[in-house]
XYZ file of C-alpha atoms in Angstrom:
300
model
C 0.000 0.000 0.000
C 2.898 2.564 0.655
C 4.591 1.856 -2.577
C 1.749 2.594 -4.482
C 0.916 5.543 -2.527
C 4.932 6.793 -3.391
C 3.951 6.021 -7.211
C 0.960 7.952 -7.327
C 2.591 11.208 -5.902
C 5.569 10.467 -8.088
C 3.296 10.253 -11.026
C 1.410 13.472 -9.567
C 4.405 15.618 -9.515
C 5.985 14.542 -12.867
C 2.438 15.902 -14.195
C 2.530 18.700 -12.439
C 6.223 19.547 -13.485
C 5.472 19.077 -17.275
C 2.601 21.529 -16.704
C 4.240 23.674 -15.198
C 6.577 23.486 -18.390
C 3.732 24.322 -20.930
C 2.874 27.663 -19.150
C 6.525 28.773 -18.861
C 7.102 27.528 -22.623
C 3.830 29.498 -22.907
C 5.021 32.557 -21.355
C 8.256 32.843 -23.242
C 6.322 32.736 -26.873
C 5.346 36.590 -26.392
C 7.803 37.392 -24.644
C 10.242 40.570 -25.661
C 12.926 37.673 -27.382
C 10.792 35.705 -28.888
C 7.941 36.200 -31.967
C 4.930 36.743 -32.086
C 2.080 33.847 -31.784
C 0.962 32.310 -34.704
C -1.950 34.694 -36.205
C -0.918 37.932 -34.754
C 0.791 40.839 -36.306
C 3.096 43.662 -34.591
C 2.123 47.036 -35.007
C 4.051 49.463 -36.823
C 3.926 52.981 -35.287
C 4.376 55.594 -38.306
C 6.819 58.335 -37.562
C 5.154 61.439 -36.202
C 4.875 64.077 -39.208
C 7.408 67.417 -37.837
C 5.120 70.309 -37.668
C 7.588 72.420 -38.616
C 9.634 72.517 -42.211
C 13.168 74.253 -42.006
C 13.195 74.404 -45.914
C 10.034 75.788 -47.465
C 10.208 76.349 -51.069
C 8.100 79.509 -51.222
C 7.557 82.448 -49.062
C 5.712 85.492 -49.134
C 5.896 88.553 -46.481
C 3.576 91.038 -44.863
C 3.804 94.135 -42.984
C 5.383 98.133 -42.860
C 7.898 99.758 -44.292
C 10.886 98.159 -42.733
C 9.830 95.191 -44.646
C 9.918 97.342 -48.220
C 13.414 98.527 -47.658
C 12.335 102.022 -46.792
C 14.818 104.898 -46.887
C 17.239 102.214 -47.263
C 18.361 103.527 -50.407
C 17.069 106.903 -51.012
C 15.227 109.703 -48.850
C 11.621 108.449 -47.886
C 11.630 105.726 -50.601
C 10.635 101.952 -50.692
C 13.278 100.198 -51.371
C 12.151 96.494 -51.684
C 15.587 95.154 -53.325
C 16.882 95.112 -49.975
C 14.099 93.941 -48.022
C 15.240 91.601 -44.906
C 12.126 89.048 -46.545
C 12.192 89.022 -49.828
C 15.385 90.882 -51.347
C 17.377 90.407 -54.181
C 20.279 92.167 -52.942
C 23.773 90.382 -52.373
C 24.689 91.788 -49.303
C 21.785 91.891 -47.537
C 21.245 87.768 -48.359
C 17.324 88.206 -47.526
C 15.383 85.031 -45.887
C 14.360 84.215 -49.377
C 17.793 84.115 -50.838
C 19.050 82.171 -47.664
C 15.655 79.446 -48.057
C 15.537 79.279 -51.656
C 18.933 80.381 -53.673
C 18.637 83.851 -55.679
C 16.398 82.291 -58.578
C 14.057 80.935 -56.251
C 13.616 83.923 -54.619
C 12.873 85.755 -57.648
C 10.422 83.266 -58.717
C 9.125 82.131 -55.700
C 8.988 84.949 -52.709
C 6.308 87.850 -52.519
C 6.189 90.974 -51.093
C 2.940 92.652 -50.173
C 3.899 94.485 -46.807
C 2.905 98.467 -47.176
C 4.720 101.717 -45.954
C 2.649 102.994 -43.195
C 0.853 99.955 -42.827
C -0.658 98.994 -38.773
C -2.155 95.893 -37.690
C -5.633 96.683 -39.384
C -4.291 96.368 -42.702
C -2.468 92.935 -42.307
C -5.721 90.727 -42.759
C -5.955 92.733 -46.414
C -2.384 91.774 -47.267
C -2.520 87.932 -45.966
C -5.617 87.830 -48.281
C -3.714 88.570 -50.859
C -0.258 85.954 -49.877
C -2.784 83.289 -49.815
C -3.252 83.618 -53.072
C 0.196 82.056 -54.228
C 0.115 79.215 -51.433
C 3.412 80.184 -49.993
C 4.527 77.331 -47.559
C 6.171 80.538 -45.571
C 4.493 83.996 -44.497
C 6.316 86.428 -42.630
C 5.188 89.038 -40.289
C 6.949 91.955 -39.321
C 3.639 94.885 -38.003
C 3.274 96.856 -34.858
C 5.592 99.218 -35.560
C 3.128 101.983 -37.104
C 0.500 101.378 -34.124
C 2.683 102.730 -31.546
C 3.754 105.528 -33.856
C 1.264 107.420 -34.202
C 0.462 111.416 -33.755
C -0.066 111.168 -30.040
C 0.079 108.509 -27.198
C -3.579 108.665 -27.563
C -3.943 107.937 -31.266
C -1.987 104.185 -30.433
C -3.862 101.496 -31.132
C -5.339 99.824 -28.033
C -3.614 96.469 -26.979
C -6.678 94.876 -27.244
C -7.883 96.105 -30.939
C -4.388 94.995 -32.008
C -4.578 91.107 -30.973
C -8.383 91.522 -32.045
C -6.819 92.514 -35.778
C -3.625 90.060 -35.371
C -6.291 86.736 -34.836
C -7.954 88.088 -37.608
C -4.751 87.996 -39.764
C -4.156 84.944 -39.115
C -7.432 83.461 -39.366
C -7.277 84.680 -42.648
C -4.176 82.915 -43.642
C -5.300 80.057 -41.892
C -8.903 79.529 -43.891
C -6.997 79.202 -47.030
C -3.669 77.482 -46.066
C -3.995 75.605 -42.794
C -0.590 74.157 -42.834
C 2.053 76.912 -44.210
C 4.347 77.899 -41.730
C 4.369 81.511 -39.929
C 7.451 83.661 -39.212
C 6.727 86.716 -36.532
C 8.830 89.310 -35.792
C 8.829 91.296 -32.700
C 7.881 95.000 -33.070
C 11.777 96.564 -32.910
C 12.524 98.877 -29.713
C 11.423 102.198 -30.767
C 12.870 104.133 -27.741
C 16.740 102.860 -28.662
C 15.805 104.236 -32.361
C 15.333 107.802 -30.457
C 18.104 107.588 -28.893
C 20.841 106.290 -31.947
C 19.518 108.737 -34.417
C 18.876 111.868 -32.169
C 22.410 113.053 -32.288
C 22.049 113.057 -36.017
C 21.107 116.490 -37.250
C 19.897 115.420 -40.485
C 17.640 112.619 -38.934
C 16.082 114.903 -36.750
C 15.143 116.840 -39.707
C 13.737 114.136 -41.440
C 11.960 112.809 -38.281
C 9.683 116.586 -38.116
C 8.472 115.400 -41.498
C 6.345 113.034 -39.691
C 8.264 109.604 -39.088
C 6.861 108.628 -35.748
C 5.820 111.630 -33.995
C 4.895 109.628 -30.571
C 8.339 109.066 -30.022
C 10.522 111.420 -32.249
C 8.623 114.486 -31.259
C 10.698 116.956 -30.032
C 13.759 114.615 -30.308
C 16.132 116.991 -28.165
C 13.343 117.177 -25.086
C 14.508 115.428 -21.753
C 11.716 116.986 -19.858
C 9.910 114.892 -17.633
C 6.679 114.693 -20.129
C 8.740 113.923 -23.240
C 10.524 111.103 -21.551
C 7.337 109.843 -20.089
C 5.965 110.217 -23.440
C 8.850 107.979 -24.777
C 8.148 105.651 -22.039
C 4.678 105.217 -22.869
C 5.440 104.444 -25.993
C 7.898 102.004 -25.087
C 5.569 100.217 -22.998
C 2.843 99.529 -25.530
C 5.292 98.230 -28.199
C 6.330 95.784 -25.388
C 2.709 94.817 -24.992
C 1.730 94.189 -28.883
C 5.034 91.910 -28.413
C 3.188 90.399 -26.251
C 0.285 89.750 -28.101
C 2.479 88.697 -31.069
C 3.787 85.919 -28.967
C 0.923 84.808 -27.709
C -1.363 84.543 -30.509
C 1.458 83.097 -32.399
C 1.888 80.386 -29.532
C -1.866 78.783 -30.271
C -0.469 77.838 -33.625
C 1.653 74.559 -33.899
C 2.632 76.657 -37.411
C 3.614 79.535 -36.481
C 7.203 80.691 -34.900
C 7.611 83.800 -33.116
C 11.670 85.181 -32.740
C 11.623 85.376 -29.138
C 12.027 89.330 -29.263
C 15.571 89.095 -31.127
C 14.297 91.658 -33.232
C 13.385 94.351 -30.096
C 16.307 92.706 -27.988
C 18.753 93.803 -31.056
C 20.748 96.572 -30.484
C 20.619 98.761 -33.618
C 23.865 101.098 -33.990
C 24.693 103.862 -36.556
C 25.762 101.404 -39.429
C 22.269 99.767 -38.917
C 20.309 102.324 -39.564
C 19.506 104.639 -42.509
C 21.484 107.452 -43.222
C 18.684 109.414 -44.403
C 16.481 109.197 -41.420
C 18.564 107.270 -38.433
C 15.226 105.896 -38.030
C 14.978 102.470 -40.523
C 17.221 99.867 -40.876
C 20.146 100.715 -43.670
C 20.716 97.668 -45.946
C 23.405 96.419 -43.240
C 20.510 96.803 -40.981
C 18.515 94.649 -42.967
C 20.957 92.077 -43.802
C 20.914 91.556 -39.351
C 17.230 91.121 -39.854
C 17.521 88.652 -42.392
C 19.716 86.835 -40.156
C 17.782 87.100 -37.322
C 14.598 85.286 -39.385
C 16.519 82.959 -40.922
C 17.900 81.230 -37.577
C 14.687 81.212 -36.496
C 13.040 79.434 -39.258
C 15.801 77.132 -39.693
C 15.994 76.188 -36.234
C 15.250 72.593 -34.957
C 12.917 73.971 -31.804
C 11.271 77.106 -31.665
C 12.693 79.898 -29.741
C 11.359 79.328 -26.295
C-alpha cells in the first residue's frame, strides 16, 4: 500500500512539473525575445509628421515699411531690393535668398507688406499671400500702431490682438498648414536715442516719421521722456500679443524678441532718417529670421 501511494505522488508531480513546463514555454512565446504567436501581427507605429519645415520652397511677407526697404536707399523711398524678406540684394542675403537660392527667390517669394501699414491692414495683405500658397508667411507689423500722432492715437492692446487673430485666421482659412514667421515690433525708444544726435535725422523725423516718439527729439523733460516711455511700454505689450497669438499655432514661430532685444547702432540704420534699418541693418534682420526658421525647436 505505501509503494503505491509513493507512485501515485511520483506520477502526480511529474504531471505537475510538465505543466508547469507548458505555461513557462507558454510565457516565453510573447515574450520581448521571442515572436509573435501564430496569427498575430506587430504594429508598426508611423513616424510622427514634424510640424515644422526648415526648408520651405516659397515664401511670401507682410507688414510696414521696414519690410519694403524704406529709406534704405534713397530719402523716404521703398526700397524692396533690400528687403530683410524678400530681397534680391547680395549683401543683404534676404530670408528668401538664404531658403531658396537667388532664382528661387525671384520666382518664388512675394512681397505685399505696405509703408505705413498697422495691424488693421495685415488681414488685407494675408488675403492677398494666400493667393500664391506660400509654404512661408512672414510678419513683421506693430511698428506703425505705436507711432502714431499722439500717445492717444496708439492702437489699443486689445484692438491689435483683435486685428492680429484676424490675420491669421485669414491665412489660416486658405492654407492651414504653411508655416508663420513673426517678428517682434523693434525697440522704438533705442531708435530715439541712436539717431537723435544726427542732425539730419532729426530733420527728417519733423516730417512726420513717428511723432509719438521722435517728437521733439532733443526734449529730456519729464513729459517727453514719459511720453517715450509710454510708448515704449505699448510696443512691449503688442510683443506680447504677437507671442501669444502666435503660440496657439503649432505653425507659427515667433523670434523670441531678437528683433526688439537687437541693439541697432549707426551702421544699422539709414542714413537718411537714423530711423529704418540701412541695408546692413537689414541684412541683421535677415539673419535674425533665418535662424529662427531654420531652427530645430522654436525659440522658447
Amino acid at each position: 500500500m505505501r509503494h503505491r501511494i509513493h507512485r501515485s505522488r511520483a506520477a502526480l508531480a511529474i504531471a505537475s512539473a510538465a505543466l508547469l513546463g507548458v505555461a513557462v514555454a507558454g510565457c516565453d512565446a510573447v515574450g520581448d525575445n521571442s515572436p509573435a504567436p501564430r496569427g498575430t501581427t506587430a504594429k508598426a507605429f508611423p513616424k510622427p509628421t514634424p510640424t515644422w519645415d526648415r526648408s520651405p520652397t516659397s515664401m511670401a511677407a507682410v507688414g510696414d515699411s521696414i519690410t519694403r526697404g524704406f529709406d534704405a536707399c534713397t530719402v523716404l523711398s521703398d526700397c524692396p531690393e533690400v528687403s530683410w524678406a524678400t530681397g534680391s540684394d547680395t549683401k543683404v542675403k534676404s530670408l528668401a535668398v538664404r531658403l531658396l537660392g537667388q532664382a528661387g527667390a525671384a520666382e518664388r517669394s512675394w512681397n505685399y507688406a505696405v509703408t505705413g501699414a498697422r495691424m488693421a491692414d495685415l488681414p488685407d495683405q494675408m488675403a492677398q499671400a494666400v493667393t500664391n500658397k506660400p509654404e512661408l508667411v512672414t510678419v513683421m507689423a506693430g511698428a506703425n500702431d505705436a507711432c502714431r500722432s499722439s500717445v492717444s492715437a496708439m492702437t489699443p492692446v486689445a484692438e491689435f490682438r483683435a486685428e492680429f487673430e484676424d490675420a491669421m485666421d485669414t491665412l489660416r482659412k486658405a492654407l492651414p498648414k504653411t508655416q508663420v514667421y513673426v517678428s517682434s515690433v523693434p525697440d522704438l525708444k533705442r531708435l530715439w536715442s541712436e539717431g537723435r544726435s544726427n542732425p539730419l535725422g532729426k530733420q527728417i523725423w519733423k516730417l512726420g516719421i513717428c511723432p509719438s516718439m521722435l517728437g521733439d527729439a532733443d526734449s529730456l523733460t519729464t513729459t517727453a521722456m514719459r511720453r517715450r516711455t509710454t510708448v515704449q511700454d505699448r510696443v512691449e505689450a503688442y510683443n506680447q500679443v504677437l507671442k501669444e497669438v502666435c503660440a496657439k499655432d503649432q505653425h507659427c514661430r515667433f523670434d523670441g524678441g531678437a528683433v526688439f532685444d537687437y541693439r541697432f547702432g549707426t551702421d544699422q540704420l539709414s542714413h537718411w532718417d537714423w530711423f529704418h534699418p540701412s541695408r546692413d541693418g537689414q541684412a541683421r534682420l535677415a539673419e535674425m529670421a533665418y535662424r529662427v526658421v531654420t531652427a530645430t525647436k522654436p525659440v522658447s
